[in-house]
PDB file of C-alpha atoms in Angstrom:
ATOM      1  CA  MET A   1     -97.247-116.164  22.115  1.00 50.00           C
ATOM      2  CA  VAL A   2     -97.686-119.784  21.546  1.00 53.00           C
ATOM      3  CA  PHE A   3     -96.294-120.889  24.927  1.00 52.00           C
ATOM      4  CA  ASN A   4     -99.569-118.634  26.397  1.00 59.00           C
ATOM      5  CA  GLN A   5    -102.289-120.264  24.928  1.00 64.00           C
ATOM      6  CA  ILE A   6    -101.677-124.654  25.777  1.00 71.00           C
ATOM      7  CA  THR A   7    -103.617-125.362  28.983  1.00 80.00           C
ATOM      8  CA  PRO A   8    -101.576-124.893  32.513  1.00 79.00           C
ATOM      9  CA  LEU A   9    -102.076-128.724  32.373  1.00 81.00           C
ATOM     10  CA  HIS A  10    -100.594-129.293  29.482  1.00 80.00           C
ATOM     11  CA  ARG A  11     -97.712-126.852  30.358  1.00 80.00           C
ATOM     12  CA  PHE A  12     -97.238-128.644  33.989  1.00 82.00           C
ATOM     13  CA  PHE A  13     -96.554-132.042  31.827  1.00 83.00           C
ATOM     14  CA  PHE A  14     -94.147-130.528  29.148  1.00 83.00           C
ATOM     15  CA  LEU A  15     -91.962-128.937  31.904  1.00 83.00           C
ATOM     16  CA  LEU A  16     -92.274-132.288  34.310  1.00 86.00           C
ATOM     17  CA  VAL A  17     -91.003-134.609  31.059  1.00 86.00           C
ATOM     18  CA  PHE A  18     -88.383-131.715  29.941  1.00 82.00           C
ATOM     19  CA  SER A  19     -87.108-131.331  33.486  1.00 83.00           C
ATOM     20  CA  VAL A  20     -87.077-135.829  34.275  1.00 83.00           C
ATOM     21  CA  ALA A  21     -85.534-135.107  30.968  1.00 81.00           C
ATOM     22  CA  LEU A  22     -82.244-133.215  32.010  1.00 76.00           C
ATOM     23  CA  MET A  23     -82.464-134.679  35.089  1.00 81.00           C
ATOM     24  CA  ILE A  24     -81.852-137.966  33.068  1.00 81.00           C
ATOM     25  CA  VAL A  25     -79.232-136.285  30.676  1.00 75.00           C
ATOM     26  CA  ASP A  26     -77.579-134.698  33.739  1.00 73.00           C
ATOM     27  CA  HIS A  27     -76.919-137.926  35.620  1.00 74.00           C
ATOM     28  CA  ARG A  28     -75.778-140.186  32.357  1.00 75.00           C
ATOM     29  CA  SER A  29     -73.977-137.657  30.393  1.00 72.00           C
ATOM     30  CA  PRO A  30     -71.086-135.012  31.018  1.00 73.00           C
ATOM     31  CA  LEU A  31     -73.128-132.335  28.296  1.00 70.00           C
ATOM     32  CA  LEU A  32     -74.704-130.415  31.444  1.00 69.00           C
ATOM     33  CA  VAL A  33     -70.955-130.594  33.077  1.00 70.00           C
ATOM     34  CA  SER A  34     -70.129-126.511  31.734  1.00 73.00           C
ATOM     35  CA  ALA A  35     -73.747-125.872  32.258  1.00 71.00           C
ATOM     36  CA  ARG A  36     -74.385-126.088  35.370  1.00 69.00           C
ATOM     37  CA  ALA A  37     -70.546-124.181  36.384  1.00 72.00           C
ATOM     38  CA  ALA A  38     -71.806-121.577  35.318  1.00 72.00           C
ATOM     39  CA  GLY A  39     -74.970-121.542  36.367  1.00 70.00           C
ATOM     40  CA  SER A  40     -72.403-121.758  39.726  1.00 72.00           C
ATOM     41  CA  VAL A  41     -69.974-118.563  38.737  1.00 74.00           C
ATOM     42  CA  ILE A  42     -73.595-116.723  38.073  1.00 78.00           C
ATOM     43  CA  ASN A  43     -75.116-117.396  41.556  1.00 75.00           C
ATOM     44  CA  ARG A  44     -72.586-116.786  43.586  1.00 78.00           C
ATOM     45  CA  PRO A  45     -73.091-112.898  43.315  1.00 80.00           C
ATOM     46  CA  PHE A  46     -77.169-113.787  44.875  1.00 78.00           C
ATOM     47  CA  GLN A  47     -74.728-115.828  47.328  1.00 81.00           C
ATOM     48  CA  PHE A  48     -72.826-113.076  48.126  1.00 79.00           C
ATOM     49  CA  VAL A  49     -76.019-111.110  48.787  1.00 80.00           C
ATOM     50  CA  ILE A  50     -78.271-113.773  51.072  1.00 84.00           C
ATOM     51  CA  ASN A  51     -74.840-114.248  53.498  1.00 81.00           C
ATOM     52  CA  LEU A  52     -74.141-110.449  53.387  1.00 81.00           C
ATOM     53  CA  PRO A  53     -76.205-110.064  56.328  1.00 81.00           C
ATOM     54  CA  ALA A  54     -74.079-113.044  58.783  1.00 79.00           C
ATOM     55  CA  ALA A  55     -70.870-111.841  57.900  1.00 79.00           C
ATOM     56  CA  THR A  56     -71.750-107.930  58.639  1.00 79.00           C
ATOM     57  CA  ARG A  57     -72.811-109.263  61.946  1.00 75.00           C
ATOM     58  CA  GLU A  58     -69.794-111.529  62.374  1.00 76.00           C
ATOM     59  CA  TRP A  59     -67.172-108.515  61.619  1.00 73.00           C
ATOM     60  CA  LEU A  60     -69.307-106.370  63.530  1.00 70.00           C
ATOM     61  CA  ASP A  61     -69.009-109.135  66.957  1.00 67.00           C
ATOM     62  CA  ALA A  62     -65.064-109.174  65.972  1.00 66.00           C
ATOM     63  CA  HIS A  63     -64.721-105.695  65.549  1.00 65.00           C
ATOM     64  CA  TYR A  64     -66.991-104.162  68.645  1.00 59.00           C
ATOM     65  CA  ARG A  65     -65.359-102.026  70.788  1.00 55.00           C
ATOM     66  CA  ASP A  66     -65.795-104.468  74.103  1.00 58.00           C
ATOM     67  CA  GLY A  67     -62.903-106.973  72.573  1.00 59.00           C
ATOM     68  CA  THR A  68     -62.922-108.560  75.727  1.00 67.00           C
ATOM     69  CA  LEU A  69     -66.155-109.618  76.151  1.00 69.00           C
ATOM     70  CA  TYR A  70     -66.247-110.684  72.822  1.00 67.00           C
ATOM     71  CA  ARG A  71     -62.773-112.530  73.276  1.00 74.00           C
ATOM     72  CA  LYS A  72     -65.042-114.081  76.454  1.00 77.00           C
ATOM     73  CA  TYR A  73     -67.745-115.522  75.120  1.00 75.00           C
ATOM     74  CA  LYS A  74     -65.381-117.774  72.251  1.00 73.00           C
ATOM     75  CA  ALA A  75     -62.755-119.246  74.933  1.00 79.00           C
ATOM     76  CA  LEU A  76     -66.574-120.145  76.524  1.00 81.00           C
ATOM     77  CA  GLN A  77     -67.406-121.496  73.637  1.00 76.00           C
ATOM     78  CA  ALA A  78     -64.466-123.340  73.092  1.00 76.00           C
ATOM     79  CA  LYS A  79     -64.181-124.637  76.631  1.00 78.00           C
ATOM     80  CA  GLN A  80     -68.046-125.954  76.383  1.00 78.00           C
ATOM     81  CA  ALA A  81     -66.952-127.554  74.005  1.00 72.00           C
ATOM     82  CA  VAL A  82     -64.164-129.739  75.346  1.00 74.00           C
ATOM     83  CA  LEU A  83     -66.519-130.007  78.188  1.00 75.00           C
ATOM     84  CA  GLU A  84     -69.733-132.235  76.085  1.00 71.00           C
ATOM     85  CA  ALA A  85     -66.783-134.603  74.640  1.00 67.00           C
ATOM     86  CA  HIS A  86     -65.935-135.183  78.467  1.00 67.00           C
ATOM     87  CA  LEU A  87     -69.539-135.610  79.120  1.00 70.00           C
ATOM     88  CA  GLN A  88     -70.211-138.109  76.086  1.00 65.00           C
ATOM     89  CA  ARG A  89     -67.103-140.280  77.442  1.00 64.00           C
ATOM     90  CA  TYR A  90     -68.513-140.051  81.235  1.00 66.00           C
ATOM     91  CA  GLU A  91     -72.331-141.032  80.106  1.00 64.00           C
ATOM     92  CA  ALA A  92     -70.377-144.028  78.377  1.00 60.00           C
ATOM     93  CA  LEU A  93     -68.358-144.404  81.837  1.00 64.00           C
ATOM     94  CA  GLN A  94     -72.026-143.827  83.979  1.00 65.00           C
ATOM     95  CA  ALA A  95     -73.892-146.356  82.269  1.00 65.00           C
ATOM     96  CA  GLU A  96     -70.734-149.144  82.107  1.00 63.00           C
ATOM     97  CA  ASN A  97     -70.762-148.575  85.565  1.00 67.00           C
ATOM     98  CA  ARG A  98     -74.660-149.208  85.971  1.00 67.00           C
ATOM     99  CA  ARG A  99     -73.947-152.762  84.033  1.00 63.00           C
ATOM    100  CA  LEU A 100     -71.629-153.519  86.135  1.00 62.00           C
ATOM    101  CA  SER A 101     -73.792-152.459  89.026  1.00 63.00           C
ATOM    102  CA  ARG A 102     -76.304-154.506  88.521  1.00 63.00           C
ATOM    103  CA  LEU A 103     -74.062-157.581  86.409  1.00 63.00           C
ATOM    104  CA  LEU A 104     -72.181-158.039  90.707  1.00 58.00           C
ATOM    105  CA  SER A 105     -76.028-157.784  92.025  1.00 59.00           C
ATOM    106  CA  ALA A 106     -76.193-161.712  91.203  1.00 56.00           C
ATOM    107  CA  SER A 107     -74.549-161.981  94.689  1.00 53.00           C
ATOM    108  CA  PRO A 108     -73.495-165.708  95.117  1.00 58.00           C
ATOM    109  CA  ARG A 109     -74.418-167.857  97.600  1.00 57.00           C
ATOM    110  CA  PRO A 110     -72.235-168.354 100.893  1.00 59.00           C
ATOM    111  CA  GLY A 111     -69.869-170.600  99.593  1.00 57.00           C
ATOM    112  CA  GLU A 112     -69.278-169.785  96.746  1.00 68.00           C
ATOM    113  CA  ARG A 113     -67.490-167.285  94.429  1.00 77.00           C
ATOM    114  CA  VAL A 114     -67.182-165.305  91.724  1.00 82.00           C
ATOM    115  CA  LEU A 115     -64.989-164.321  88.661  1.00 86.00           C
ATOM    116  CA  LEU A 116     -65.859-161.072  86.640  1.00 87.00           C
ATOM    117  CA  ALA A 117     -65.344-162.633  82.439  1.00 90.00           C
ATOM    118  CA  GLU A 118     -65.124-160.104  79.706  1.00 90.00           C
ATOM    119  CA  VAL A 119     -66.364-161.690  76.480  1.00 91.00           C
ATOM    120  CA  VAL A 120     -63.995-161.571  73.876  1.00 91.00           C
ATOM    121  CA  GLU A 121     -66.305-163.985  71.019  1.00 90.00           C
ATOM    122  CA  ILE A 122     -69.604-164.871  70.138  1.00 87.00           C
ATOM    123  CA  GLY A 123     -70.014-167.593  67.753  1.00 80.00           C
ATOM    124  CA  LEU A 124     -74.059-168.350  66.598  1.00 64.00           C
ATOM    125  CA  GLU A 125     -73.564-171.175  64.175  1.00 75.00           C
ATOM    126  CA  PRO A 126     -76.393-172.799  63.830  1.00 74.00           C
ATOM    127  CA  PHE A 127     -76.768-175.967  66.166  1.00 75.00           C
ATOM    128  CA  THR A 128     -73.237-174.842  67.958  1.00 85.00           C
ATOM    129  CA  HIS A 129     -73.725-171.878  70.595  1.00 92.00           C
ATOM    130  CA  ARG A 130     -70.768-170.806  72.645  1.00 93.00           C
ATOM    131  CA  ILE A 131     -68.985-167.972  72.971  1.00 93.00           C
ATOM    132  CA  GLY A 132     -65.262-166.848  74.478  1.00 94.00           C
ATOM    133  CA  LEU A 133     -64.311-164.858  77.617  1.00 95.00           C
ATOM    134  CA  ASN A 134     -60.553-163.536  78.497  1.00 93.00           C
ATOM    135  CA  LEU A 135     -59.856-165.901  81.835  1.00 93.00           C
ATOM    136  CA  GLY A 136     -58.633-168.964  82.057  1.00 94.00           C
ATOM    137  CA  VAL A 137     -57.038-171.425  83.739  1.00 93.00           C
ATOM    138  CA  GLU A 138     -54.353-168.818  84.420  1.00 93.00           C
ATOM    139  CA  SER A 139     -56.842-167.296  86.270  1.00 91.00           C
ATOM    140  CA  GLY A 140     -58.729-170.480  88.197  1.00 91.00           C
ATOM    141  CA  VAL A 141     -60.846-171.319  85.087  1.00 93.00           C
ATOM    142  CA  TYR A 142     -61.899-174.914  85.100  1.00 93.00           C
ATOM    143  CA  SER A 143     -63.609-177.102  83.423  1.00 92.00           C
ATOM    144  CA  GLY A 144     -68.076-177.168  83.817  1.00 92.00           C
ATOM    145  CA  GLN A 145     -68.106-174.458  85.416  1.00 93.00           C
ATOM    146  CA  ALA A 146     -71.252-171.885  85.283  1.00 92.00           C
ATOM    147  CA  VAL A 147     -71.578-169.610  83.708  1.00 93.00           C
ATOM    148  CA  ILE A 148     -74.681-166.514  84.476  1.00 89.00           C
ATOM    149  CA  LEU A 149     -76.033-163.159  83.249  1.00 88.00           C
ATOM    150  CA  PRO A 150     -78.300-161.068  86.106  1.00 84.00           C
ATOM    151  CA  GLU A 151     -80.700-162.483  84.800  1.00 86.00           C
ATOM    152  CA  GLY A 152     -79.675-166.139  84.938  1.00 88.00           C
ATOM    153  CA  VAL A 153     -77.725-169.520  83.900  1.00 92.00           C
ATOM    154  CA  LEU A 154     -76.109-168.759  80.592  1.00 93.00           C
ATOM    155  CA  GLY A 155     -73.619-171.753  79.998  1.00 94.00           C
ATOM    156  CA  GLN A 156     -70.683-173.875  81.614  1.00 94.00           C
ATOM    157  CA  VAL A 157     -67.461-173.276  80.553  1.00 95.00           C
ATOM    158  CA  SER A 158     -66.233-176.533  78.023  1.00 93.00           C
ATOM    159  CA  GLY A 159     -62.609-175.207  76.868  1.00 94.00           C
ATOM    160  CA  LEU A 160     -59.753-174.121  78.467  1.00 94.00           C
ATOM    161  CA  GLY A 161     -56.897-172.535  77.421  1.00 93.00           C
ATOM    162  CA  PHE A 162     -54.146-170.444  79.942  1.00 93.00           C
ATOM    163  CA  LYS A 163     -55.660-167.402  79.307  1.00 92.00           C
ATOM    164  CA  HIS A 164     -59.087-167.939  77.236  1.00 94.00           C
ATOM    165  CA  SER A 165     -62.049-169.958  77.616  1.00 95.00           C
ATOM    166  CA  VAL A 166     -64.999-171.423  75.777  1.00 95.00           C
ATOM    167  CA  VAL A 167     -68.810-171.694  77.387  1.00 95.00           C
ATOM    168  CA  THR A 168     -71.152-173.997  75.842  1.00 94.00           C
ATOM    169  CA  LEU A 169     -74.456-171.760  76.068  1.00 95.00           C
ATOM    170  CA  ILE A 170     -77.547-173.531  77.184  1.00 95.00           C
ATOM    171  CA  THR A 171     -78.923-172.899  73.686  1.00 94.00           C
ATOM    172  CA  ASP A 172     -76.846-175.697  72.639  1.00 93.00           C
ATOM    173  CA  PRO A 173     -78.242-178.447  71.676  1.00 92.00           C
ATOM    174  CA  SER A 174     -75.680-180.780  73.341  1.00 92.00           C
ATOM    175  CA  HIS A 175     -76.069-179.236  76.353  1.00 93.00           C
ATOM    176  CA  ALA A 176     -78.913-179.595  79.429  1.00 93.00           C
ATOM    177  CA  ILE A 177     -79.170-178.796  83.039  1.00 94.00           C
ATOM    178  CA  PRO A 178     -80.946-180.198  85.993  1.00 94.00           C
ATOM    179  CA  VAL A 179     -83.361-177.828  86.604  1.00 94.00           C
ATOM    180  CA  GLN A 180     -87.181-177.638  88.753  1.00 93.00           C
ATOM    181  CA  ILE A 181     -89.953-175.689  88.570  1.00 93.00           C
ATOM    182  CA  GLN A 182     -90.105-172.628  90.984  1.00 91.00           C
ATOM    183  CA  ARG A 183     -94.050-172.962  92.126  1.00 91.00           C
ATOM    184  CA  ASN A 184     -94.145-176.992  92.860  1.00 91.00           C
ATOM    185  CA  GLY A 185     -90.641-178.341  93.156  1.00 89.00           C
ATOM    186  CA  LEU A 186     -90.689-180.857  90.290  1.00 93.00           C
ATOM    187  CA  ARG A 187     -87.523-181.811  89.091  1.00 93.00           C
ATOM    188  CA  THR A 188     -86.660-181.797  85.515  1.00 94.00           C
ATOM    189  CA  ILE A 189     -83.848-180.973  83.058  1.00 95.00           C
ATOM    190  CA  VAL A 190     -84.024-177.766  80.547  1.00 96.00           C
ATOM    191  CA  GLN A 191     -82.151-178.517  77.060  1.00 95.00           C
ATOM    192  CA  GLY A 192     -80.844-176.484  74.384  1.00 94.00           C
ATOM    193  CA  LEU A 193     -82.211-176.965  70.405  1.00 92.00           C
ATOM    194  CA  GLY A 194     -79.556-175.301  68.384  1.00 89.00           C
ATOM    195  CA  VAL A 195     -82.020-172.205  68.145  1.00 88.00           C
ATOM    196  CA  SER A 196     -81.409-168.605  69.750  1.00 87.00           C
ATOM    197  CA  GLY A 197     -83.619-167.965  72.445  1.00 90.00           C
ATOM    198  CA  GLN A 198     -85.314-171.330  72.769  1.00 93.00           C
ATOM    199  CA  VAL A 199     -84.686-174.405  74.857  1.00 95.00           C
ATOM    200  CA  SER A 200     -87.329-177.311  75.091  1.00 95.00           C
ATOM    201  CA  VAL A 201     -88.149-179.205  78.896  1.00 95.00           C
ATOM    202  CA  PRO A 202     -88.302-182.987  77.680  1.00 93.00           C
ATOM    203  CA  PHE A 203     -89.080-186.350  79.241  1.00 90.00           C
ATOM    204  CA  LEU A 204     -92.463-184.913  81.162  1.00 92.00           C
ATOM    205  CA  SER A 205     -95.155-187.207  81.266  1.00 90.00           C
ATOM    206  CA  ALA A 206     -98.477-186.269  80.452  1.00 87.00           C
ATOM    207  CA  GLN A 207     -99.662-185.454  83.961  1.00 88.00           C
ATOM    208  CA  ALA A 208     -96.335-183.362  84.769  1.00 91.00           C
ATOM    209  CA  ASP A 209     -97.874-180.447  86.583  1.00 92.00           C
ATOM    210  CA  ILE A 210     -95.760-177.617  84.558  1.00 94.00           C
ATOM    211  CA  ARG A 211     -97.772-174.400  83.386  1.00 93.00           C
ATOM    212  CA  LYS A 212     -97.246-171.244  80.340  1.00 94.00           C
ATOM    213  CA  GLY A 213     -95.292-168.947  83.210  1.00 94.00           C
ATOM    214  CA  ASP A 214     -93.061-171.214  85.118  1.00 95.00           C
ATOM    215  CA  LEU A 215     -89.857-170.495  86.447  1.00 94.00           C
ATOM    216  CA  LEU A 216     -87.503-173.026  85.731  1.00 95.00           C
ATOM    217  CA  VAL A 217     -84.312-172.437  87.989  1.00 92.00           C
ATOM    218  CA  THR A 218     -81.514-174.619  88.862  1.00 91.00           C
ATOM    219  CA  SER A 219     -81.647-177.663  90.993  1.00 88.00           C
ATOM    220  CA  GLY A 220     -78.147-177.742  92.416  1.00 85.00           C
ATOM    221  CA  LEU A 221     -77.651-181.514  90.915  1.00 87.00           C
ATOM    222  CA  GLY A 222     -75.070-182.811  89.090  1.00 81.00           C
ATOM    223  CA  GLY A 223     -72.692-180.564  90.724  1.00 78.00           C
ATOM    224  CA  GLY A 224     -72.190-178.455  87.643  1.00 81.00           C
ATOM    225  CA  PHE A 225     -74.499-175.834  88.899  1.00 86.00           C
ATOM    226  CA  PRO A 226     -75.650-174.129  91.916  1.00 85.00           C
ATOM    227  CA  ALA A 227     -79.131-174.535  93.234  1.00 85.00           C
ATOM    228  CA  GLY A 228     -81.720-171.404  93.159  1.00 86.00           C
ATOM    229  CA  TYR A 229     -80.241-169.516  90.140  1.00 88.00           C
ATOM    230  CA  LYS A 230     -82.202-168.653  87.197  1.00 90.00           C
ATOM    231  CA  VAL A 231     -83.151-170.322  84.003  1.00 94.00           C
ATOM    232  CA  ALA A 232     -85.948-170.103  81.727  1.00 95.00           C
ATOM    233  CA  GLN A 233     -89.484-169.961  81.803  1.00 95.00           C
ATOM    234  CA  VAL A 234     -92.064-171.550  80.380  1.00 96.00           C
ATOM    235  CA  GLN A 235     -94.022-170.511  76.866  1.00 95.00           C
ATOM    236  CA  GLU A 236     -95.586-173.340  75.754  1.00 94.00           C
ATOM    237  CA  ILE A 237     -96.947-176.670  76.362  1.00 93.00           C
ATOM    238  CA  VAL A 238     -98.289-178.887  73.582  1.00 90.00           C
ATOM    239  CA  THR A 239    -100.120-181.866  74.740  1.00 86.00           C
ATOM    240  CA  ASP A 240    -101.258-184.505  72.715  1.00 82.00           C
ATOM    241  CA  SER A 241    -103.515-187.799  73.910  1.00 78.00           C
ATOM    242  CA  THR A 242    -101.511-190.431  71.980  1.00 81.00           C
ATOM    243  CA  ALA A 243     -97.564-188.894  73.242  1.00 82.00           C
ATOM    244  CA  GLU A 244     -96.700-190.268  76.808  1.00 85.00           C
ATOM    245  CA  PHE A 245     -94.491-186.607  77.297  1.00 90.00           C
ATOM    246  CA  LEU A 246     -95.410-183.126  76.671  1.00 92.00           C
ATOM    247  CA  THR A 247     -93.547-181.347  74.876  1.00 92.00           C
ATOM    248  CA  VAL A 248     -92.724-178.075  76.335  1.00 95.00           C
ATOM    249  CA  ARG A 249     -90.639-175.125  75.294  1.00 95.00           C
ATOM    250  CA  ALA A 250     -88.908-172.003  77.094  1.00 96.00           C
ATOM    251  CA  SER A 251     -86.965-169.662  76.999  1.00 95.00           C
ATOM    252  CA  PRO A 252     -83.875-168.446  78.499  1.00 95.00           C
ATOM    253  CA  LEU A 253     -83.552-165.191  80.828  1.00 92.00           C
ATOM    254  CA  ALA A 254     -80.236-164.714  79.944  1.00 89.00           C
ATOM    255  CA  ASP A 255     -79.608-163.086  76.671  1.00 85.00           C
ATOM    256  CA  ILE A 256     -75.619-162.768  75.647  1.00 83.00           C
ATOM    257  CA  LYS A 257     -76.800-160.492  72.929  1.00 81.00           C
ATOM    258  CA  PHE A 258     -76.468-157.547  75.168  1.00 75.00           C
ATOM    259  CA  ALA A 259     -73.958-158.654  77.428  1.00 78.00           C
ATOM    260  CA  GLY A 260     -70.962-157.182  77.639  1.00 82.00           C
ATOM    261  CA  GLU A 261     -69.283-159.273  80.799  1.00 86.00           C
ATOM    262  CA  VAL A 262     -70.161-162.448  82.129  1.00 89.00           C
ATOM    263  CA  LEU A 263     -69.802-164.070  86.202  1.00 88.00           C
ATOM    264  CA  LEU A 264     -68.332-167.712  86.571  1.00 91.00           C
ATOM    265  CA  LEU A 265     -69.853-168.906  89.513  1.00 86.00           C
ATOM    266  CA  SER A 266     -67.531-171.945  91.836  1.00 78.00           C
ATOM    267  CA  SER A 267     -67.769-173.390  94.880  1.00 64.00           C
ATOM    268  CA  ASN A 268     -64.447-173.601  97.654  1.00 48.00           C
ATOM    269  CA  ALA A 269     -63.814-176.290  95.052  1.00 45.00           C
ATOM    270  CA  PRO A 270     -64.301-177.795  91.366  1.00 48.00           C
ATOM    271  CA  PRO A 271     -66.526-179.870  91.391  1.00 46.00           C
ATOM    272  CA  SER A 272     -66.062-183.947  90.943  1.00 41.00           C
ATOM    273  CA  VAL A 273     -69.040-184.752  89.279  1.00 40.00           C
ATOM    274  CA  PRO A 274     -68.323-183.632  84.964  1.00 41.00           C
ATOM    275  CA  PRO A 275     -70.285-180.559  83.753  1.00 44.00           C
ATOM    276  CA  GLY A 276     -74.137-181.927  82.635  1.00 43.00           C
ATOM    277  CA  SER A 277     -74.312-185.128  84.209  1.00 39.00           C
ATOM    278  CA  ALA A 278     -77.541-185.310  84.489  1.00 38.00           C
ATOM    279  CA  GLY A 279     -77.783-184.706  80.674  1.00 39.00           C
ATOM    280  CA  ARG A 280     -76.313-184.668  77.803  1.00 41.00           C
ATOM    281  CA  GLY A 281     -73.647-181.189  79.675  1.00 39.00           C
ATOM    282  CA  ALA A 282     -71.535-178.951  77.813  1.00 38.00           C
ATOM    283  CA  ARG A 283     -68.661-180.178  75.455  1.00 36.00           C
TER     284      ARG A 283
END
């Protein structure tokens, strides 16, 4: 035959082109629908033969003389499925319990109290970083109240409703928070840049004692934030001999992306000083 006289390489390319042509025709045209249906009918005897051992085993298991054992086996299978479904819920509750325990481990100082609030809205619009909480005036939330996560300070309450409040994050460009360098006590402020995961430390003179990796904590000045809570870590310091101040960038330690609940800190009485009075504050 002529086809047998063709070299294997030419036969391979011929079959390849033919296969691609069939796939294109099948994808773009209904011409091969009937052929595919006929093929499925032809394949049924082969599928029956392939499935025959498994079907035979199922039939034998179902009609085995010790039917009690088979029924127990099926009952245990059903019970296992139910228990596995319950286990998934249990694991979810365990994870939630660990998260809440970790959140509450950020214990308040003496004279402070906390409220646990749920994050119900996250709005990280360009240059405006705010979130919504499910607690408001009814629960004792007040304007300027500090909001934290286990990792550190998240922001301040800047808007109030009866059962809802708005928190301005420390990354918001309108927000400034008084801090000090934990290593040496040098006081400064942390100001938002409108960029997620980044804040600035402005107005530090070129001679200021600040280093990469320094931890910035709340200083307690201004009355908005209790002292000693972590805020950010210095990531970059740019010096310029012609500039009067350093350019310092830091990364906030608290990340709202992974938070479902937050803590609202308060002293026995709301602060009399407006929030952010040391800087521009939360609006």
